[in-house]
Short mmCIF file of C-alpha atoms in Angstrom, two decimals:
data_model
loop_
_atom_site.label_atom_id
_atom_site.label_comp_id
_atom_site.label_asym_id
_atom_site.label_seq_id
_atom_site.Cartn_x
_atom_site.Cartn_y
_atom_site.Cartn_z
CA MET A 181 82.33 76.83 122.48
CA LEU A 182 82.64 78.85 126.23
CA LEU A 183 85.10 80.99 124.37
CA THR A 184 82.64 82.07 121.52
CA ILE A 185 79.94 82.78 123.75
CA VAL A 186 82.12 84.63 126.21
CA SER A 187 83.69 86.68 123.26
CA PHE A 188 80.64 87.41 121.86
CA ILE A 189 79.00 88.34 124.95
CA ILE A 190 81.48 90.73 125.06
CA VAL A 191 81.88 92.13 121.46
CA PHE A 192 78.26 92.84 120.98
CA SER A 193 77.23 94.08 124.43
CA LEU A 194 80.50 97.04 123.48
CA PHE A 195 78.98 97.84 120.21
CA ALA A 196 75.05 98.14 122.16
CA PHE A 197 76.75 100.15 124.91
CA VAL A 198 78.61 102.67 122.26
CA HIS A 199 75.55 102.90 120.03
CA GLU A 200 73.33 103.66 122.96
CA PHE A 201 75.63 105.85 124.60
CA GLY A 202 75.99 108.14 121.89
CA HIS A 203 72.16 108.52 121.93
CA PHE A 204 72.04 108.98 125.80
CA ILE A 205 74.88 111.52 125.51
CA VAL A 206 73.22 113.86 123.11
CA GLY A 207 69.69 113.05 124.64
CA LYS A 208 71.25 114.05 127.91
CA LEU A 209 72.78 117.18 126.65
CA SER A 210 69.76 118.30 124.38
CA GLY A 211 67.76 118.52 127.97
CA ILE A 212 65.56 115.73 126.75
CA LYS A 213 64.68 113.60 129.77
CA VAL A 214 65.94 109.89 129.82
CA LEU A 215 63.90 107.40 132.11
CA GLU A 216 66.39 105.02 131.94
CA PHE A 217 69.87 103.90 130.77
CA SER A 218 70.51 99.95 130.85
CA LEU A 219 72.74 97.33 129.42
CA GLY A 220 71.13 94.37 128.76
CA PHE A 221 67.83 92.88 128.48
CA GLY A 222 64.84 90.63 130.63
CA PRO A 223 64.56 91.80 134.84
CA ARG A 224 67.20 93.56 136.56
CA PHE A 225 69.94 92.84 138.80
CA PHE A 226 71.10 95.35 139.71
CA ARG A 227 69.85 99.69 139.48
CA PHE A 228 70.81 103.35 140.81
CA GLN A 229 69.22 106.47 140.32
CA ARG A 230 71.20 109.99 139.83
CA GLY A 231 68.71 112.75 139.04
CA SER A 232 66.02 111.67 136.85
CA THR A 233 67.07 108.93 135.07
CA VAL A 234 67.21 104.87 136.22
CA TYR A 235 70.86 103.23 135.52
CA SER A 236 70.70 99.47 135.19
CA LEU A 237 72.03 96.11 134.54
CA ARG A 238 69.40 93.34 133.46
CA LEU A 239 70.35 89.86 133.09
CA LEU A 240 70.22 89.42 129.52
CA PRO A 241 73.82 90.52 128.87
CA LEU A 242 72.87 90.74 124.98
CA GLY A 243 72.36 94.23 123.83
CA ALA A 244 71.83 98.22 126.08
CA PHE A 245 68.58 100.39 125.76
CA VAL A 246 67.95 104.16 126.78
CA LYS A 247 64.20 104.94 127.28
CA PHE A 248 63.50 108.81 126.49
CA ALA A 249 60.70 110.68 128.06
CA GLY A 250 57.82 110.84 125.42
CA LEU A 251 58.98 107.93 123.30
CA ASP A 252 59.22 105.50 125.30
CA ARG A 253 56.74 104.21 128.15
CA PRO A 254 58.43 104.24 131.48
CA GLU A 255 58.26 100.88 133.73
CA ASP A 256 56.64 103.24 136.37
CA PRO A 257 53.77 105.49 134.92
CA ALA A 258 54.13 108.04 137.29
CA GLU A 259 57.47 108.74 135.62
CA ASP A 260 55.79 109.39 132.53
CA ILE A 261 55.72 113.77 131.98
CA ARG A 262 53.02 115.40 129.73
CA ASP A 263 52.59 115.65 126.19
CA ASP A 264 53.33 119.17 126.43
CA ASP A 265 56.45 119.05 128.70
CA PRO A 266 59.41 120.92 126.94
CA ALA A 267 61.80 117.86 128.31
CA SER A 268 59.62 115.14 125.92
CA PHE A 269 61.70 113.61 122.69
CA ARG A 270 58.47 114.34 120.61
CA ASN A 271 58.83 118.30 122.00
CA LYS A 272 62.44 118.44 120.71
CA PRO A 273 63.02 120.53 117.49
CA ILE A 274 63.79 118.27 114.32
CA LEU A 275 67.23 118.68 114.27
CA THR A 276 67.43 118.20 117.59
CA ARG A 277 65.98 114.75 117.55
CA ILE A 278 67.73 113.55 114.33
CA ALA A 279 70.99 114.74 116.25
CA THR A 280 70.17 112.22 118.97
CA VAL A 281 68.87 109.68 116.87
CA PHE A 282 72.26 109.81 114.15
CA ALA A 283 74.67 110.46 117.45
CA GLY A 284 74.34 106.20 117.78
CA PRO A 285 75.66 105.01 114.76
CA PHE A 286 77.70 107.99 114.94
CA MET A 287 79.28 106.87 118.25
CA ASN A 288 80.26 102.99 116.76
CA PHE A 289 81.92 104.80 113.66
CA VAL A 290 84.15 106.72 116.87
CA ALA A 291 84.44 103.37 119.13
CA ALA A 292 85.92 101.96 115.62
CA LEU A 293 88.27 104.66 115.06
CA VAL A 294 89.27 104.58 118.59
CA ILE A 295 89.98 100.86 118.83
CA LEU A 296 91.86 101.37 115.47
CA GLY A 297 93.94 103.72 116.81
CA LEU A 298 94.86 101.77 119.78
CA ILE A 299 95.92 98.78 117.75
CA PHE A 300 97.76 101.20 115.44
CA SER A 301 99.60 103.03 117.93
CA VAL A 302 100.86 99.71 119.97
CA ASN A 303 101.27 97.05 116.96
CA GLY A 304 102.67 100.06 114.90
CA LEU A 305 101.37 100.21 111.08
CA PRO A 306 102.24 98.04 107.98
CA THR A 307 105.06 98.51 105.51
CA THR A 308 104.60 96.73 101.86
CA GLU A 309 108.56 95.36 101.04
CA VAL A 310 109.02 94.34 97.31
CA GLN A 311 110.26 90.34 98.02
CA SER A 312 111.06 89.29 94.23
CA ILE A 313 110.84 90.85 91.00
CA ASN A 314 110.00 88.91 87.29
CA PRO A 315 112.94 89.47 84.92
CA GLY A 316 111.52 91.81 82.60
CA SER A 317 108.99 92.97 84.34
CA PRO A 318 107.99 96.93 84.44
CA ALA A 319 108.90 96.86 87.97
CA GLU A 320 112.53 95.82 86.54
CA ARG A 321 112.56 97.82 83.61
CA GLY A 322 111.46 100.79 85.84
CA GLY A 323 114.33 100.47 88.42
CA MET A 324 113.10 98.61 91.70
CA LEU A 325 114.89 96.04 93.51
CA ALA A 326 114.24 93.61 95.78
CA GLY A 327 113.90 94.18 99.20
CA ASP A 328 112.51 97.92 98.39
CA ARG A 329 110.19 99.58 100.77
CA ILE A 330 107.07 100.94 98.74
CA VAL A 331 106.02 104.67 100.41
CA GLU A 332 104.51 106.21 97.67
CA ILE A 333 102.83 105.42 94.42
CA ALA A 334 101.46 108.79 92.70
CA GLY A 335 102.51 111.26 95.39
CA ALA A 336 100.42 109.16 97.47
CA ARG A 337 101.34 107.38 100.55
CA VAL A 338 101.02 103.58 100.83
CA ARG A 339 101.58 101.52 103.87
CA SER A 340 99.75 98.40 103.39
CA VAL A 341 99.88 95.30 100.19
CA ASN A 342 96.18 96.46 99.69
CA ASP A 343 96.95 100.43 99.40
CA VAL A 344 99.83 98.94 96.61
CA ARG A 345 97.59 96.55 94.75
CA GLU A 346 94.78 99.27 94.37
CA ARG A 347 97.23 101.70 92.76
CA VAL A 348 98.95 99.78 90.89
CA MET A 349 95.60 97.74 89.34
CA THR A 350 93.54 101.06 88.30
CA SER A 351 96.98 102.05 86.70
CA ALA A 352 97.25 99.89 83.53
CA GLY A 353 99.30 101.15 80.59
CA LYS A 354 100.15 104.74 82.83
CA GLU A 355 103.30 105.69 83.77
CA ILE A 356 103.18 105.78 87.49
CA ALA A 357 106.20 107.06 89.58
CA ILE A 358 106.76 104.47 92.41
CA THR A 359 108.67 106.04 95.35
CA VAL A 360 110.92 102.81 97.54
CA GLU A 361 113.23 103.56 100.34
CA ARG A 362 116.61 101.74 99.54
CA ASP A 363 119.37 102.09 102.06
CA GLY A 364 117.79 105.08 103.92
CA GLN A 365 117.62 107.06 100.97
CA ARG A 366 114.31 107.41 98.95
CA ILE A 367 114.48 106.83 95.31
CA SER A 368 111.59 107.84 92.44
CA CYS A 369 111.12 105.04 90.16
CA LEU A 370 108.70 105.40 86.93
CA VAL A 371 106.83 102.04 85.72
CA ILE A 372 104.20 101.22 83.28
CA PRO A 373 101.87 98.49 84.94
CA GLU A 374 101.31 96.07 82.29
CA LYS A 375 97.06 95.34 81.39
CA ASP A 376 96.20 91.66 82.66
CA PRO A 377 94.30 90.05 79.47
CA ALA A 378 91.92 88.19 81.97
CA THR A 379 91.25 91.18 84.38
CA GLY A 380 92.56 94.29 82.75
CA ASN A 381 93.84 95.26 86.22
CA GLY A 382 97.41 96.45 85.67
CA LEU A 383 100.55 94.40 86.61
CA ILE A 384 103.80 95.38 87.63
CA GLY A 385 105.48 91.59 88.13
CA VAL A 386 106.65 91.67 91.69
CA THR A 387 105.98 89.66 94.58
CA LEU A 388 105.21 91.93 97.73
CA LYS A 389 105.73 91.22 101.67
CA GLU A 390 103.80 93.10 104.68
CA THR A 391 105.42 93.36 108.31
CA TRP A 392 104.77 95.94 110.90
CA GLU A 393 106.77 98.89 112.21
CA ALA A 394 106.51 101.45 115.47
CA ALA A 395 105.60 104.92 114.37
CA PRO A 396 104.37 107.98 116.19
CA LEU A 397 101.22 108.15 117.58
CA LYS A 398 100.31 111.42 115.49
CA GLU A 399 100.95 108.96 112.31
CA SER A 400 98.58 106.17 113.92
CA ILE A 401 95.81 108.46 114.24
CA ALA A 402 95.90 109.28 111.11
CA TYR A 403 96.32 106.03 109.47
CA SER A 404 93.25 104.67 111.82
CA TRP A 405 91.03 107.47 110.00
CA ASP A 406 91.80 106.72 107.02
CA PHE A 407 91.41 103.24 107.21
CA THR A 408 88.40 103.71 108.60
CA ARG A 409 86.91 105.83 105.76
CA LYS A 410 87.94 103.35 103.59
CA VAL A 411 86.46 100.35 104.95
CA THR A 412 83.42 102.04 105.32
CA VAL A 413 83.32 103.57 102.10
CA GLY A 414 83.84 100.00 100.47
CA LEU A 415 81.03 98.87 102.56
CA VAL A 416 78.71 101.19 101.41
CA GLN A 417 79.72 100.56 97.92
CA THR A 418 79.08 96.75 98.29
CA LEU A 419 75.75 97.61 100.21
CA TYR A 420 74.85 99.37 96.89
CA GLN A 421 75.96 96.84 94.48
CA ILE A 422 73.60 94.80 96.70
CA VAL A 423 70.54 96.57 96.36
CA SER A 424 71.24 97.68 92.80
CA GLY A 425 71.36 93.77 91.90
CA ARG A 426 75.38 93.81 91.12
CA ALA A 427 76.32 91.62 93.72
CA ARG A 428 74.99 88.35 95.32
CA PRO A 429 73.99 89.25 99.08
CA GLU A 430 76.63 87.90 101.72
CA VAL A 431 75.12 88.08 105.46
CA ALA A 432 75.93 86.86 108.06
CA GLY A 433 74.00 86.68 110.86
CA PRO A 434 73.83 86.12 115.00
CA LEU A 435 75.17 82.19 114.20
CA GLY A 436 77.54 83.56 111.84
CA ILE A 437 78.89 86.49 113.93
CA ALA A 438 79.16 84.45 116.78
CA GLN A 439 80.85 81.90 115.16
CA MET A 440 83.40 84.72 113.58
CA VAL A 441 84.26 86.10 117.37
CA GLY A 442 85.15 82.86 118.50
CA GLN A 443 87.34 81.92 115.63
CA THR A 444 89.08 85.56 115.96
CA ALA A 445 89.23 85.41 119.79
CA ARG A 446 91.74 82.31 118.96
CA LEU A 447 94.03 84.17 117.47
CA GLY A 448 94.65 86.66 120.27
CA PHE A 449 92.87 90.04 121.80
CA ILE A 450 94.35 92.16 119.35
CA ASN A 451 92.64 90.09 116.18
CA LEU A 452 89.54 90.67 118.45
CA LEU A 453 90.13 94.15 119.20
CA PHE A 454 90.23 94.59 115.32
CA LEU A 455 87.06 92.91 114.46
CA THR A 456 85.26 94.83 117.17
CA ALA A 457 86.46 97.95 115.50
CA LEU A 458 85.40 96.54 112.00
CA LEU A 459 81.61 95.20 113.49
CA ASN A 460 81.58 98.55 114.80
CA ILE A 461 81.77 99.94 111.23
CA ASN A 462 79.38 97.60 109.85
CA LEU A 463 76.54 97.91 112.33
CA GLY A 464 76.96 101.39 112.38
CA ILE A 465 75.96 101.77 108.57
CA LEU A 466 73.24 98.98 108.56
CA ASN A 467 71.78 101.27 111.42
CA LEU A 468 71.81 104.25 109.13
CA LEU A 469 69.56 102.11 106.53
CA PRO A 470 66.14 104.08 106.09
CA ILE A 471 64.56 101.08 107.74
CA PRO A 472 61.90 101.94 110.50
CA ILE A 473 62.88 100.89 113.90
CA LEU A 474 66.15 101.41 112.94
CA ASP A 475 67.99 104.62 113.07
CA GLY A 476 67.96 105.92 109.62
CA GLY A 477 64.44 104.91 109.35
CA TRP A 478 63.64 107.17 112.25
CA ILE A 479 65.44 109.60 110.67
CA LEU A 480 63.52 109.59 107.35
CA MET A 481 60.75 109.57 109.61
CA LEU A 482 61.66 112.90 111.10
CA LEU A 483 62.89 114.04 107.77
CA VAL A 484 59.22 114.03 106.30
CA GLU A 485 58.03 115.17 109.34
CA ALA A 486 59.86 118.22 108.59
CA ILE A 487 58.49 118.33 104.99
CA ARG A 488 55.21 117.79 105.78
CA ARG A 489 55.29 120.30 109.30
CA LYS A 490 53.57 118.18 111.23
CA PRO A 491 54.48 114.68 112.80
CA LEU A 492 53.08 111.64 111.80
CA THR A 493 49.90 110.26 113.21
CA GLU A 494 50.06 106.95 115.63
CA SER A 495 48.37 104.72 113.24
CA GLN A 496 51.13 106.29 110.12
CA GLU A 497 53.69 105.43 112.45
CA ALA A 498 52.75 102.34 113.90
CA PHE A 499 52.04 101.38 110.55
CA ALA A 500 55.84 102.27 109.34
CA ARG A 501 57.00 100.19 112.25
CA LEU A 502 55.43 97.13 111.45
CA ILE A 503 56.99 97.47 107.91
CA GLY A 504 60.15 97.89 109.23
CA ILE A 505 59.74 94.84 111.39
CA ALA A 506 58.55 92.89 108.82
CA THR A 507 61.76 93.67 106.88
CA LEU A 508 63.83 93.16 109.68
CA GLY A 509 62.47 89.72 109.95
CA LEU A 510 62.79 88.95 106.65
CA ILE A 511 66.75 89.86 106.52
CA PHE A 512 66.96 88.14 109.70
CA LEU A 513 65.74 84.89 108.82
CA PHE A 514 67.99 85.34 105.41
CA ALA A 515 71.20 85.52 107.28
CA THR A 516 69.96 83.27 109.89
CA MET A 517 69.28 80.32 106.62
CA SER A 518 72.73 81.53 105.44
CA ASP A 519 74.76 81.05 108.75
CA ILE A 520 73.14 77.56 108.90
CA SER A 521 73.61 76.80 105.24
CA ARG A 522 77.39 78.16 105.95
CA ILE A 523 77.84 75.93 109.15
CA THR A 524 75.68 72.50 107.59
CA GLN A 525 78.41 72.88 104.72
CA ARG A 526 81.21 72.30 106.78
CA LEU A 527 80.33 69.83 108.70
CA MET A 528 79.55 67.73 105.84
#
């Protein structure tokens, strides 16, 4: 239980710090006055001031926040600025404000990229080996042998078992060149995947095994970029299917995420780092949803302001925020009920 709580606090605080640091650094560089940059919520127990910005730690270590002049009210009214002050968030050009808002989720993607690059440079990269081949299968007819290491399919580099499966599954009935490494040599095997009657996916009749091997730093960084891109595209596609009603929504709330983090922490530090990277991608995407009070909602309102050539009124902005809070409240309630349902089913 203690491991779950501590791991959840560390993982969530890291996500929040990275996210808010993105807002903070772009805002600072853009000349926006930053009133406070805080890690945690609730009463302060540590603070120092540099220039016009207060840096603080607060009692509840779940989250972080940045206060911009002209957008947020300072704790000390004397720190507030005039409405016409050029350092006010609202007086900056639209593109500057959009960049400042977008920098939060963008930094989550950067954090995921850095974490994955670290993992792959330390642990190595996956490779896929043919463990066994079914007699008379397309793989056997194409000249593949057990022990072959698959390196390319149709001229594209593949590494993980999932990479190989995706290429084969989408090539049913089509001849593809599968390049393997055998005894230090590269051999090209021409294979025509058979169509699975049940799913329509391509099959070549092999059992695959994934192993990890050391790789140059440059290759590890390139693979982390490709992995981050694939996960992001996959999550966006899943989200679109859920919104369009083509897939059943399966979401995890705070309880589910905390349980997932705790279970992963027991598997080791590298596994926890990997989950942290995935959560950064997930939460980065969710923050870009066009829901007011989320970053995507702020960007949407700024785009509306650009089209109208005048800002939303206070009442319009307050109404939009109310809709955003209600929407997030319903999502949070649904996710929490899903968490409780899953936990209850495991206990029964």
